[in-house]
Short mmCIF file of C-alpha atoms and ligand atoms in Angstrom, two decimals:
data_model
loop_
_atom_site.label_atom_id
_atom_site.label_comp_id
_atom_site.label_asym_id
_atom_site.label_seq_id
_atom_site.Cartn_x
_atom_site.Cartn_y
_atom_site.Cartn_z
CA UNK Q 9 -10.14 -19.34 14.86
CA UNK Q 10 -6.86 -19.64 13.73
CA UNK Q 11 -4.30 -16.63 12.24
CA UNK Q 12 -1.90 -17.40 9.54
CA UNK Q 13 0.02 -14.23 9.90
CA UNK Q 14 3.69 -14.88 10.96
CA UNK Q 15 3.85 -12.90 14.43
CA UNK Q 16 7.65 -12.59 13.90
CA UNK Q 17 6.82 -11.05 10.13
CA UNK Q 18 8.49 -7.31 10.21
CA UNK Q 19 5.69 -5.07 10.32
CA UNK Q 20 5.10 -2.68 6.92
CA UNK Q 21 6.67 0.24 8.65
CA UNK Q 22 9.74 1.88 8.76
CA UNK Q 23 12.26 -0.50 10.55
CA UNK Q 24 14.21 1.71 11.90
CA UNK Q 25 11.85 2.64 14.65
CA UNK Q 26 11.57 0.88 17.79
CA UNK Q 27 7.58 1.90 18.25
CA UNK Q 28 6.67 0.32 15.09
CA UNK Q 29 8.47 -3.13 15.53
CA UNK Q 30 8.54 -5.78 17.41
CA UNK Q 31 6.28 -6.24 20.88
CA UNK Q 32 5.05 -2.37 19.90
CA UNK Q 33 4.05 -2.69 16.10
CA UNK Q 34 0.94 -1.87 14.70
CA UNK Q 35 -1.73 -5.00 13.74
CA UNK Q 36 -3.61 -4.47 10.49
CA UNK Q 37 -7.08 -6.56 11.58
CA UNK Q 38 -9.97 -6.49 12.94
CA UNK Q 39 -10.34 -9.74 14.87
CA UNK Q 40 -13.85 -11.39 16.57
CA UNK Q 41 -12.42 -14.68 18.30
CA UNK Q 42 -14.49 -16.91 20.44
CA UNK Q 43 -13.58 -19.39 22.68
CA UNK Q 44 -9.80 -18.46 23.80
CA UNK Q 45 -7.26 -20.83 24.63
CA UNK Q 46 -7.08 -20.54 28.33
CA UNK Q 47 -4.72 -21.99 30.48
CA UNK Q 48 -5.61 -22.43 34.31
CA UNK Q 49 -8.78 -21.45 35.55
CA UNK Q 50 -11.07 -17.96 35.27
CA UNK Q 51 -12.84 -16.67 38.39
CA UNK Q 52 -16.10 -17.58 38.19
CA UNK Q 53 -16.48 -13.88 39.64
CA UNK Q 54 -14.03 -12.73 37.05
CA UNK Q 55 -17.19 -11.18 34.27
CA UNK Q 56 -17.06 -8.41 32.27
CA UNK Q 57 -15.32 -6.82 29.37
CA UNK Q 58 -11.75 -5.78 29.45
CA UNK Q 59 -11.01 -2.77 27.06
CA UNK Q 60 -7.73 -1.78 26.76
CA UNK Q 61 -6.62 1.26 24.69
CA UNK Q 62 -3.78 1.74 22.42
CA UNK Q 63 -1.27 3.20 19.48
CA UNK Q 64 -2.20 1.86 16.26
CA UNK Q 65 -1.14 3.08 13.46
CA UNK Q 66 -2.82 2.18 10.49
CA UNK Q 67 -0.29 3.97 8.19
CA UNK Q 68 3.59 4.23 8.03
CA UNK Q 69 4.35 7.91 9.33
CA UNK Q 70 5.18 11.18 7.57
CA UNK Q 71 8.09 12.18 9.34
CA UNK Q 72 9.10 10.99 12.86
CA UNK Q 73 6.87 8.45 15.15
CA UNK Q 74 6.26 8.50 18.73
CA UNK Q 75 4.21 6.08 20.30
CA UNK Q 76 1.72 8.41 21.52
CA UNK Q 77 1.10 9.72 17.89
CA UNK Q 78 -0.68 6.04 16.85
CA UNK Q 79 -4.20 5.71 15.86
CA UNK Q 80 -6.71 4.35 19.09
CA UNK Q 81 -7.39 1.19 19.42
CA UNK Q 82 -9.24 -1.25 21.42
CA UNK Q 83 -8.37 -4.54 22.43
CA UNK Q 84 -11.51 -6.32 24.60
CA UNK Q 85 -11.70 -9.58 26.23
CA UNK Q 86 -15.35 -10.19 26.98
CA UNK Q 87 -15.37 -12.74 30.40
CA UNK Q 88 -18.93 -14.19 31.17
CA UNK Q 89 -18.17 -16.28 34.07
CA UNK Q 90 -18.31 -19.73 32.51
CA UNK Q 91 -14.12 -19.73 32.34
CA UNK Q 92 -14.49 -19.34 28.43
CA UNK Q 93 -13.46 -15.46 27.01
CA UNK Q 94 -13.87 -13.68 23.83
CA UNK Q 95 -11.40 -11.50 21.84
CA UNK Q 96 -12.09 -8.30 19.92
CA UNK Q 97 -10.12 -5.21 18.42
CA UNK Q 98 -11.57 -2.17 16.86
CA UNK Q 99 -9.49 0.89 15.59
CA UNK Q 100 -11.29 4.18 16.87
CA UNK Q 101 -12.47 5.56 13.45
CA UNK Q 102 -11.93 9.42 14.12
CA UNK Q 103 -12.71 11.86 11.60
CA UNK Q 104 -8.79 12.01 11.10
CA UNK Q 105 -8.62 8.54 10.73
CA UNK Q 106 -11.49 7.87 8.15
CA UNK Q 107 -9.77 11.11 6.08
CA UNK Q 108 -6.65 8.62 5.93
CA UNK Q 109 -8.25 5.57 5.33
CA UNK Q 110 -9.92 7.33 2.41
CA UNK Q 111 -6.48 8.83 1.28
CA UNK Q 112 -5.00 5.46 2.13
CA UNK Q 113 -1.79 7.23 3.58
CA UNK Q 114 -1.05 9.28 6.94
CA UNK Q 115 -1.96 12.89 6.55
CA UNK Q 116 -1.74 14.50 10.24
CA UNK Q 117 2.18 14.83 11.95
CA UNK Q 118 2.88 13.47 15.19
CA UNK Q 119 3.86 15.22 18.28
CA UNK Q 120 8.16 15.60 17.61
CA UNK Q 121 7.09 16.24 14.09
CA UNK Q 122 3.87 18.43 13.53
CA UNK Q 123 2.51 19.09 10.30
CA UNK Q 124 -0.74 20.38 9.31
CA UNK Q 125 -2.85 17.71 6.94
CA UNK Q 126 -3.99 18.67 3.20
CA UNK Q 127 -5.95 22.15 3.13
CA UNK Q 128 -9.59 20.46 2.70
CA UNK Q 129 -8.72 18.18 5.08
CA UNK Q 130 -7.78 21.20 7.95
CA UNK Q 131 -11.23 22.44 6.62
CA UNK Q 132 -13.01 19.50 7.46
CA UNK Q 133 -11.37 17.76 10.02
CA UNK Q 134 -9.16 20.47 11.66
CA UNK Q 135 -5.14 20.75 12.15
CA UNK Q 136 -5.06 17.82 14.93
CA UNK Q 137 -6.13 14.14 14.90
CA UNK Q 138 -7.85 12.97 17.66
CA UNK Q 139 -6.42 9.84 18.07
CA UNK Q 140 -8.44 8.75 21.54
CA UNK Q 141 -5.42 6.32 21.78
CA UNK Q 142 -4.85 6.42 25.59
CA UNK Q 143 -7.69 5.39 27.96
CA UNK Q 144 -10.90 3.70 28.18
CA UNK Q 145 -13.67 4.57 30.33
CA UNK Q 146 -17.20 3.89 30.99
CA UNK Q 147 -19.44 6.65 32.61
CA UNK Q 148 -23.12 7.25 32.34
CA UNK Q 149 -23.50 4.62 30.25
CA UNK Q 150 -21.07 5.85 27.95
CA UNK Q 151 -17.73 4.04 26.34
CA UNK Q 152 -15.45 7.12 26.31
CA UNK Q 153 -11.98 6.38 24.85
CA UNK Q 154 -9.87 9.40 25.52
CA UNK Q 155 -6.74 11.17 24.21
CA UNK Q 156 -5.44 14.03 26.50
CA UNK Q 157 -6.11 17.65 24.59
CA UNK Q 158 -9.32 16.53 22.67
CA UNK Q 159 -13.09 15.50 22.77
CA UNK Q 160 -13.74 12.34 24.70
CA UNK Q 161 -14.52 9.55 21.39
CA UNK Q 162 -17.71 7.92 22.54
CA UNK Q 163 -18.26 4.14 21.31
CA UNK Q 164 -21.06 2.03 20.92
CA UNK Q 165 -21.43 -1.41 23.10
CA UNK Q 166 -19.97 -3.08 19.55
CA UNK Q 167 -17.17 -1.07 19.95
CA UNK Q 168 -18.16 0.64 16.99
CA UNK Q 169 -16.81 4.76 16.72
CA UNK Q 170 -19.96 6.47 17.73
CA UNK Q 171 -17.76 10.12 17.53
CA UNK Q 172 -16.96 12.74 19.74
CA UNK Q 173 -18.84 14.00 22.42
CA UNK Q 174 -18.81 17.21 24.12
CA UNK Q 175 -21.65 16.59 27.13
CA UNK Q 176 -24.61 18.15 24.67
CA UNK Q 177 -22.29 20.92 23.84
CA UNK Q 178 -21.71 21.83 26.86
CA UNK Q 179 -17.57 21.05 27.35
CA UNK Q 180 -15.70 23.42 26.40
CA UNK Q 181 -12.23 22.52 25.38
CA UNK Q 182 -10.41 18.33 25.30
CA UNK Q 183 -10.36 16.25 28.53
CA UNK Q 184 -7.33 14.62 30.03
CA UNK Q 185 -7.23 10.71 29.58
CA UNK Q 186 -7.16 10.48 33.46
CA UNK Q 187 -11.03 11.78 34.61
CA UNK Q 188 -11.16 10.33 37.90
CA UNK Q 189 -14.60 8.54 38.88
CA UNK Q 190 -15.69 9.55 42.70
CA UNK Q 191 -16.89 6.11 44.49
CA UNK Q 192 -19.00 7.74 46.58
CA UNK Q 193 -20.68 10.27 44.27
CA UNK Q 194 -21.00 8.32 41.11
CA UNK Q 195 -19.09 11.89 39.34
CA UNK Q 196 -16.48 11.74 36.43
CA UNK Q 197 -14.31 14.81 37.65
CA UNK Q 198 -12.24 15.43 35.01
CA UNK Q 199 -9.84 18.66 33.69
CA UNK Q 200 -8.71 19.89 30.48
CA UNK Q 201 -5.88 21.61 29.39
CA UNK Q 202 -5.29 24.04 26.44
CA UNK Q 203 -2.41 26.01 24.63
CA UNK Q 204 -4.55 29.13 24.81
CA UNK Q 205 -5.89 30.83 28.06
CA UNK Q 206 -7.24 29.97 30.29
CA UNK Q 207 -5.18 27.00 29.91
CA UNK Q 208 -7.22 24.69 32.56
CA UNK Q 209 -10.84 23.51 33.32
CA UNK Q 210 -11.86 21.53 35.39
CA UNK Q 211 -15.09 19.68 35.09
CA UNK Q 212 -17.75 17.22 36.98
CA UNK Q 213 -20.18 14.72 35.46
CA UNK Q 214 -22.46 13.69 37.41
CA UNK Q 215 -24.08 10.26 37.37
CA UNK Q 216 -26.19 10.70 34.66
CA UNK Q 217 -24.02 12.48 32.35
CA UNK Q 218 -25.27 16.24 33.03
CA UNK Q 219 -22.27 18.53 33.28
CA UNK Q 220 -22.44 19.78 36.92
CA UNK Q 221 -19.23 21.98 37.75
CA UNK Q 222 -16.83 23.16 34.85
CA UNK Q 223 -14.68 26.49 35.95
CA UNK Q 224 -11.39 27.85 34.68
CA UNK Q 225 -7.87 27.55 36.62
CA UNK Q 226 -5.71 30.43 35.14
CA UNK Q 227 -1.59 29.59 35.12
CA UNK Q 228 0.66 31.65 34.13
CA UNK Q 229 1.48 29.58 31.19
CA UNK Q 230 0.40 26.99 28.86
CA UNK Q 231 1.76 23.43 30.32
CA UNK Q 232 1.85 19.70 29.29
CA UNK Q 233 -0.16 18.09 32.28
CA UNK Q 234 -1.23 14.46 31.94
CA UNK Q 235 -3.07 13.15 35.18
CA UNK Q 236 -4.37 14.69 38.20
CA UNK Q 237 -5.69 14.27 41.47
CA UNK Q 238 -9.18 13.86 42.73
CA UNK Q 239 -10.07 13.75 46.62
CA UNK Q 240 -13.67 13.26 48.28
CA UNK Q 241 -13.57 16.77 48.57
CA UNK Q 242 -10.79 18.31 46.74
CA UNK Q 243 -9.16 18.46 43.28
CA UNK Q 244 -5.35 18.57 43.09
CA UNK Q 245 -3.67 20.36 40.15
CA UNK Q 246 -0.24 20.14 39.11
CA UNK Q 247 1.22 22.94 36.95
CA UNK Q 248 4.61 20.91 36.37
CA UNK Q 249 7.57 23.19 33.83
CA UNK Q 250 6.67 21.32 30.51
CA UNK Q 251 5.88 24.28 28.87
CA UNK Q 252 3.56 23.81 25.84
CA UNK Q 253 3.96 25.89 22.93
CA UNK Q 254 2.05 25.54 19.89
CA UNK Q 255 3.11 28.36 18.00
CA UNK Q 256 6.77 26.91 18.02
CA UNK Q 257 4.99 23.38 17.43
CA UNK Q 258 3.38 24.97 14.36
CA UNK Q 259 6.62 26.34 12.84
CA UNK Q 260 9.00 23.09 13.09
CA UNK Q 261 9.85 23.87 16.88
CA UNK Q 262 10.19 22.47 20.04
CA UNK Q 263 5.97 21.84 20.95
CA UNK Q 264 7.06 21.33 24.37
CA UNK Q 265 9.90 22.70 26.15
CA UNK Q 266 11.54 21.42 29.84
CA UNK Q 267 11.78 24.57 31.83
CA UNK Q 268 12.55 24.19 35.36
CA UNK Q 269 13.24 28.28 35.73
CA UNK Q 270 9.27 28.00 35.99
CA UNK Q 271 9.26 26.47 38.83
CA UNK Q 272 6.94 23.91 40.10
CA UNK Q 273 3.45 24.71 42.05
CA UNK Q 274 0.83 22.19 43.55
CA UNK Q 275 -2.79 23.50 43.34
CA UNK Q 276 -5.78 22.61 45.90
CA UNK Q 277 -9.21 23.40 44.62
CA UNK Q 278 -12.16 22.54 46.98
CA UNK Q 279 -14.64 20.61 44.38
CA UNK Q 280 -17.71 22.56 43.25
CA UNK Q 281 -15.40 25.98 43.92
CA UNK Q 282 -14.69 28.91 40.97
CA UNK Q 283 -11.42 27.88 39.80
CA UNK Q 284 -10.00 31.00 40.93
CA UNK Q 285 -10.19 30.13 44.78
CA UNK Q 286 -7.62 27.71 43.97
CA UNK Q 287 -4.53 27.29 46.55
CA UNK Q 288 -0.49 27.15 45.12
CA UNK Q 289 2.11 25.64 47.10
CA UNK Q 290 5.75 26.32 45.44
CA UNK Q 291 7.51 22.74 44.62
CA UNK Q 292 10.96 21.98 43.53
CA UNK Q 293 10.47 21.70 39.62
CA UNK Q 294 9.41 17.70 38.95
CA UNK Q 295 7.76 15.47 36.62
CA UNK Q 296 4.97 13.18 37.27
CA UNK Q 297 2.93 11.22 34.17
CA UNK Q 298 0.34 8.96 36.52
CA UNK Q 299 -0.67 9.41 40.04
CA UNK Q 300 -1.54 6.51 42.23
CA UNK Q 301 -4.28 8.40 44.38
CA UNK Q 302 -4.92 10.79 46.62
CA UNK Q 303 -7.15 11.32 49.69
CA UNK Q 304 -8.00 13.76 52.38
CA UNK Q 305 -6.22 14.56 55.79
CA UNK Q 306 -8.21 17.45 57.29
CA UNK Q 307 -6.86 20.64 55.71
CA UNK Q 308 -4.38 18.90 53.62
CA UNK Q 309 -4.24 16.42 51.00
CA UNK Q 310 -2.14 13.51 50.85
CA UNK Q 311 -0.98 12.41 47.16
CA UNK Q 312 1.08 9.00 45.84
CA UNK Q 313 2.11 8.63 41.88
CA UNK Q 314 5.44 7.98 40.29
CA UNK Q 315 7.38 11.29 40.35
CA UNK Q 316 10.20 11.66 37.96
CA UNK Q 317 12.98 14.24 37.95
CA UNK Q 318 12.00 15.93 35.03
CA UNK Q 319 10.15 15.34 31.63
CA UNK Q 320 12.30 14.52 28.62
CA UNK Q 321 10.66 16.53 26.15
CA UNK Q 322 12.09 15.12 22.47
CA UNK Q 323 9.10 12.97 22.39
CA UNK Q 324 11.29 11.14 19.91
CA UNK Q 325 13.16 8.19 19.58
CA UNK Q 326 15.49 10.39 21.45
CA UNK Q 327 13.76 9.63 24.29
CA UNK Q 328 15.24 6.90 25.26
CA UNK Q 329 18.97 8.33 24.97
CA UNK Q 330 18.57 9.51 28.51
CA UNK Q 331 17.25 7.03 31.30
CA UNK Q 332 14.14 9.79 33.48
CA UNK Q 333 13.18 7.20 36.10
CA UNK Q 334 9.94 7.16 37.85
CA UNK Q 335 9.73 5.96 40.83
CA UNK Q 336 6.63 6.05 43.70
CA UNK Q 337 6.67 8.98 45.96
CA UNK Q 338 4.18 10.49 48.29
CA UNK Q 339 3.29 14.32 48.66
CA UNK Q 340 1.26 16.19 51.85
CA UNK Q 341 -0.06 19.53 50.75
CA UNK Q 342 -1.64 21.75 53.03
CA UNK Q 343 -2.78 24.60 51.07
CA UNK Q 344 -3.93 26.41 54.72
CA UNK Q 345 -0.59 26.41 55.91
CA UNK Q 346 0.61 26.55 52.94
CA UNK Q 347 3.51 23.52 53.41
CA UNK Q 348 4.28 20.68 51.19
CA UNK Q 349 6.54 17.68 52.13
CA UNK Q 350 7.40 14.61 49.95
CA UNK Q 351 8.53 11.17 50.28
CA UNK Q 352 10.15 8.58 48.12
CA UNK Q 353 8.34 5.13 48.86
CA UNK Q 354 10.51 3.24 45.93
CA UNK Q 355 13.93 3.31 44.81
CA UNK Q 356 12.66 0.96 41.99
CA UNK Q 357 11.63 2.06 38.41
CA UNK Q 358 7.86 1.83 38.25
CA UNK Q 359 4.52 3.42 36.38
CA UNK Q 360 1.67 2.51 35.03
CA UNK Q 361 -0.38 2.86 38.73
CA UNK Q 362 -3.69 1.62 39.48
CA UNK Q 363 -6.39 0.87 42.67
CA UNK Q 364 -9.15 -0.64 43.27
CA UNK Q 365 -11.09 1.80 41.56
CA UNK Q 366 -13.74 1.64 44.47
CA UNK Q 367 -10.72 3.54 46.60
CA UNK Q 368 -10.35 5.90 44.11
CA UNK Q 369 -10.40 9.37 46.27
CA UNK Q 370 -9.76 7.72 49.73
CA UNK Q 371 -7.19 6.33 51.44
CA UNK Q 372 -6.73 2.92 49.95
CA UNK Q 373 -4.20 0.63 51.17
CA UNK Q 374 -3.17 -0.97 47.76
CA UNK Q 375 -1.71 -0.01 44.60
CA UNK Q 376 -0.70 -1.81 41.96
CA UNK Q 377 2.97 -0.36 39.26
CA UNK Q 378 4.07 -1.86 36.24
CA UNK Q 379 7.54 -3.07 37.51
CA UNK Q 380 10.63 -2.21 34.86
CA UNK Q 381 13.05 -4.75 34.88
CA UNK Q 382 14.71 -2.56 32.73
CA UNK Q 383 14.83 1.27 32.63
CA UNK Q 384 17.80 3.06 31.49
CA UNK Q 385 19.34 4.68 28.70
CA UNK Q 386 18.65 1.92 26.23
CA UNK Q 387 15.38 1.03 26.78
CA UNK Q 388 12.06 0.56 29.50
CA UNK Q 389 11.08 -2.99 29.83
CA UNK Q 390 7.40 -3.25 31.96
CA UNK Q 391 7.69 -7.11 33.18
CA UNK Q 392 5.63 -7.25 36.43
CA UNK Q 393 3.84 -5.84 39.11
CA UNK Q 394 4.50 -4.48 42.38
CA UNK Q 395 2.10 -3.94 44.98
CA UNK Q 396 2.52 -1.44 47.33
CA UNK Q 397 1.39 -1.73 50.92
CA UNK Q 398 1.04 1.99 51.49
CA UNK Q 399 -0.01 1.43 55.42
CA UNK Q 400 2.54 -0.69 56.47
CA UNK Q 401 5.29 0.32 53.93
CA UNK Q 402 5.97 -2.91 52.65
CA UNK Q 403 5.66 -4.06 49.47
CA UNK Q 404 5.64 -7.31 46.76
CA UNK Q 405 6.21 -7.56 43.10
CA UNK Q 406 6.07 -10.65 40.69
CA UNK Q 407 7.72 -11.04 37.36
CA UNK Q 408 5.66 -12.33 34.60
CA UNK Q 409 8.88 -14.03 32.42
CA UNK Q 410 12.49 -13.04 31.49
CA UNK Q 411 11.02 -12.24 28.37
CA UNK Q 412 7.98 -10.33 29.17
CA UNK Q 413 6.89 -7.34 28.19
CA UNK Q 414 3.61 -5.98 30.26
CA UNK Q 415 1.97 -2.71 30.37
CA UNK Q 416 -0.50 -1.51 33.13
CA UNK Q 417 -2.06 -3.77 35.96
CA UNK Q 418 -5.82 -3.34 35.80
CA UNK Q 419 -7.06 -4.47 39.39
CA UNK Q 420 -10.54 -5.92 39.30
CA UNK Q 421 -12.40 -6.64 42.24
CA UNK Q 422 -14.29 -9.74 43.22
CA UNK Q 423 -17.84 -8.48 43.28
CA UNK Q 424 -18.30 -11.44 45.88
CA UNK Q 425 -15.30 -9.89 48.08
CA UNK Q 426 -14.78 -7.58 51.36
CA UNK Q 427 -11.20 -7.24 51.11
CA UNK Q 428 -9.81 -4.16 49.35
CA UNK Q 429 -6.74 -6.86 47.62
CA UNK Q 430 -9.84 -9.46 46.96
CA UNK Q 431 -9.83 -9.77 43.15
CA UNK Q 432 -7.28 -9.69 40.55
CA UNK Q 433 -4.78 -8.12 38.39
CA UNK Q 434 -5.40 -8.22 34.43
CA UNK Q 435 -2.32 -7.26 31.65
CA UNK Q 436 -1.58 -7.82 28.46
CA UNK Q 437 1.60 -9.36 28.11
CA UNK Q 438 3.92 -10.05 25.01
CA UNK Q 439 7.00 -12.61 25.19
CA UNK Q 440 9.35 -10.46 23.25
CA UNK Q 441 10.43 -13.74 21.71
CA UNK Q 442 7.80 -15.33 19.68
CA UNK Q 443 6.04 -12.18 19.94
CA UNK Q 444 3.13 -14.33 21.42
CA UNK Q 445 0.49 -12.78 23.73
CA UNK Q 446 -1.41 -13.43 26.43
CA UNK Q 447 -3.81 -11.79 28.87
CA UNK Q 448 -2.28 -12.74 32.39
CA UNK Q 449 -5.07 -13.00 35.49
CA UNK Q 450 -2.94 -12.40 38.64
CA UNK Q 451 -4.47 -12.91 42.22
CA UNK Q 452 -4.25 -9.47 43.39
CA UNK Q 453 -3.66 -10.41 47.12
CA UNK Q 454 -0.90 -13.15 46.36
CA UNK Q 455 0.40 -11.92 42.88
CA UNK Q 456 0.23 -16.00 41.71
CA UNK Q 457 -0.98 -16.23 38.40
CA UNK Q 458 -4.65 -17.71 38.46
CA UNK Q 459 -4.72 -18.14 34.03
CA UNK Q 460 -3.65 -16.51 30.95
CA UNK Q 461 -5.92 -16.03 28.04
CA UNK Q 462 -3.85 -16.60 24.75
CA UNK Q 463 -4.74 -14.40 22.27
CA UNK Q 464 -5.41 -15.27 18.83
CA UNK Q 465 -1.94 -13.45 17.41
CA UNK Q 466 -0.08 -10.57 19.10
CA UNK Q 467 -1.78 -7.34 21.29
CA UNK Q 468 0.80 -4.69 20.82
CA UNK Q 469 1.96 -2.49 24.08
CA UNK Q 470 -0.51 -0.38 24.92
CA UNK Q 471 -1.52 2.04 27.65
CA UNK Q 472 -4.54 2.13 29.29
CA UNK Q 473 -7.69 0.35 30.60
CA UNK Q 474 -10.53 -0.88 32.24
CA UNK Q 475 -12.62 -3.69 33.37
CA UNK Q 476 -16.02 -3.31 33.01
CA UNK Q 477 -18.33 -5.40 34.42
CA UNK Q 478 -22.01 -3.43 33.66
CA UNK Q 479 -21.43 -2.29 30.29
CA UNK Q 480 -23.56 -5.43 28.29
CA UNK Q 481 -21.07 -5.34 25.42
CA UNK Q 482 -22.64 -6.42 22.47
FE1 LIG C 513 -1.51 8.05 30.95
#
């Protein structure tokens, strides 16, 4: 297959924005391409489908653009085993989306510049687009591509937009882009969050899809909460002081305000429990996006993810005019005794964390950052990985090119392996050059680069994904 488009062409947006240019702009296709260049060699164990979710815009914006504001969409590499791989991208067709495509021009604001669509379109469709532009997963034999603060988007095996899907009515409110799945169990535990009271519920799926636990955790205020924690026995909430206000969204305001007179607390809620026998420990006000993990340690919990100082809040292109590193830290809570201590495991920039998903909930060994080569007031610049040895303290990282832009480090086992570092490390990676990308295969327990799949023209930066090995995509 071969793609005539220029990938240094400027893109048809407004070039004054850094999330709509370069390594980050918007693609305007479709693509189904066999046979991949592929340099070096697949795992033969390497097989499954790699979905990775993403901001794509399909139309220039009404006001100001932040890259979380782009239309879903999902780039898949399908890997059979036979060291050949297949490329597809599908936008997720949301009801908001298919009311632009229709209009053929944007018609829902973004999240540093809100503004309610066309009146038969708020009819219809409602106030918000649900964009399903941040995750991927598959549970219960369902594709669910997720935004945080809406209905999971459920796709078909072609990738196809199926439409939302609220667990046969039965989920009350969005779901965070971060469910967790339990190893053990076979459960999606997942929360949601809301502007309006209660604020936060927390949910389980169970194996087959039924809705099995879903109770309300009242705060004392609406908050901006991205990820959480999920232990073997426990579920770890963090009501962080990025207070959410819609009201003040709705009128031109600030949607979501940094106030550290809040405070911080750390919630502990045993799984299955009513959300209202959930334990607060008081915390220094901080910021964290993505959590490594978390596990049990009798009474207490023991949490990693990359904890930053605070939460810039402009959510514009703003946000880079003050550099709000990240870096990996570790938490004990004992909600019995009611202490909390922390630890900072990195001085280096880092996000984007993953597992071996098979750890998820226990107390895995490995985890896997985005390294930032660059992360200050200028810019953020994802161009490796490090991997954390969390038992021994130690740590590696890997660079893949002075020009490289990556995003998050998908681990994928071997299914043939014992070790929990047996498999590899997938990411999309750009050159920020020729704007050329690739899908780079790292050897998880060396970090040495095993292949890279070329892609047909450029995948823009994206956030996040998974492998899938069971789904039979189409
Ligand atoms: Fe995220």
């Amino acid at each position: 297959m071969t793609i005539d488009a220029d990938p240094t062409a400027p893109a048809p947006f407004p070039a004054d924005s850094i999330w709509l240019n370069g390594p980050y702009a918007p693609v305007a296709d479709e693509l189904d391409a066999p046979d991949l260049r592929v340099t070096g060699t697949l795992p033969a164990g390497l097989r499954g489908s790699f979905l990775r979710n993403g901001p794509n815009p399909a139309f220039a914006p009404l006001g100001r653009y932040h890259l979380f504001d782009g239309d879903g969409m999902i780039h898949a590499l399908d890997l059979d085993g036979s060291g050949s791989a297949r490329y597809r991208n599908r936008w997720i067709r949301s009801a908001g989306f298919e009311a632009e495509i229709a209009a053929g021009q944007a018609l829902f604001g973004g999240l540093s510049d809100f503004r309610l669509p066309p009146q038969e379109i708020l009819e219809t469709v409602g106030g918000m687009k649900n964009t399903a532009n941040t995750h991927i997963v598959s549970h219960a034999g369902r594709i669910l591509a997720l935004m945080e603060a809406a209905r999971p988007m459920e796709l078909g095996a072609d990738l196809s937009t199926v439409g939302e899907y609220d667990y046969d009515g039965r989920l009350q409110g969005g779901m965070t882009a971060h469910p967790k799945l339990d190893p053990n169990t076979g459960e999606l535990v997942f929360f949601g969050y809301s502007p309006f009271p209660p604020f936060v519920r927390v949910h389980t799926a169970a194996p087959d899809g039924t809705l099995t636990w879903s109770t309300p955790v009242e705060l004392p205020g609406a908050v901006m909460m991205h990820d959480f924690v999920v232990t073997a026995t426990k579920v770890i909430i963090f009501d962080l002081p990025a207070a959410f206000d819609v009201q003040a969204m709705l009128t031109g305001g600030e949607g979501i305000r940094w106030e550290p007179e809040r405070g911080a607390r750390i919630g502990v809620l045993e799984r299955g429990a009513p959300g209202d026998s959930i334990r607060w420990v008081e915390a220094d006000p901080f910021w964290v996006f993505h959590f490594l993990n978390g596990h049990d340690d009798g009474d207490a919990v023991v949490v990693t993810g990359c904890r930053a100082p605070r939460l810039n809040t402009s959510f514009g292109e703003e946000a880079l005019t003050e550099a709000i590193v990240p870096t990996l830290h570790r938490w004990r809570v004992d909600p019995v005794a009611g202490t909390l201590t922390e630890e900072q495991l990195d001085d280096r920039p880092g996000d984007f964390p993953r597992l071996d998903d098979r750890r998820s909930g226990l107390d895995a060994r490995f985890g896997y950052l985005a390294r930032a080569e660059t992360w200050d007031a200028e810019e953020v610049i994802f161009d490796g990985v490090v991997k954390h040895d969390l038992r021994t303290g130690t740590s590696t990282s890997t660079t893949y090119g002075s020009d490289a832009l990556s995003g998050e480090p998908v681990f994928t086992p071997n299914p043939d392996g014992t070790a929990e570092d047996d498999g590899w490390i997938l990411n999309w990676v750009t050159d920020r050059t020729t704007l050329e990308s690739a899908c780079v295969v790292l050897d998880a327990e060396t970090l040495e680069e095993v292949a890279r799949i070329h892609a047909p023209r450029r995948v823009p930066f994206g956030f996040h994904g998974s492998f899938v090995p069971d789904v039979g995509l189409a």
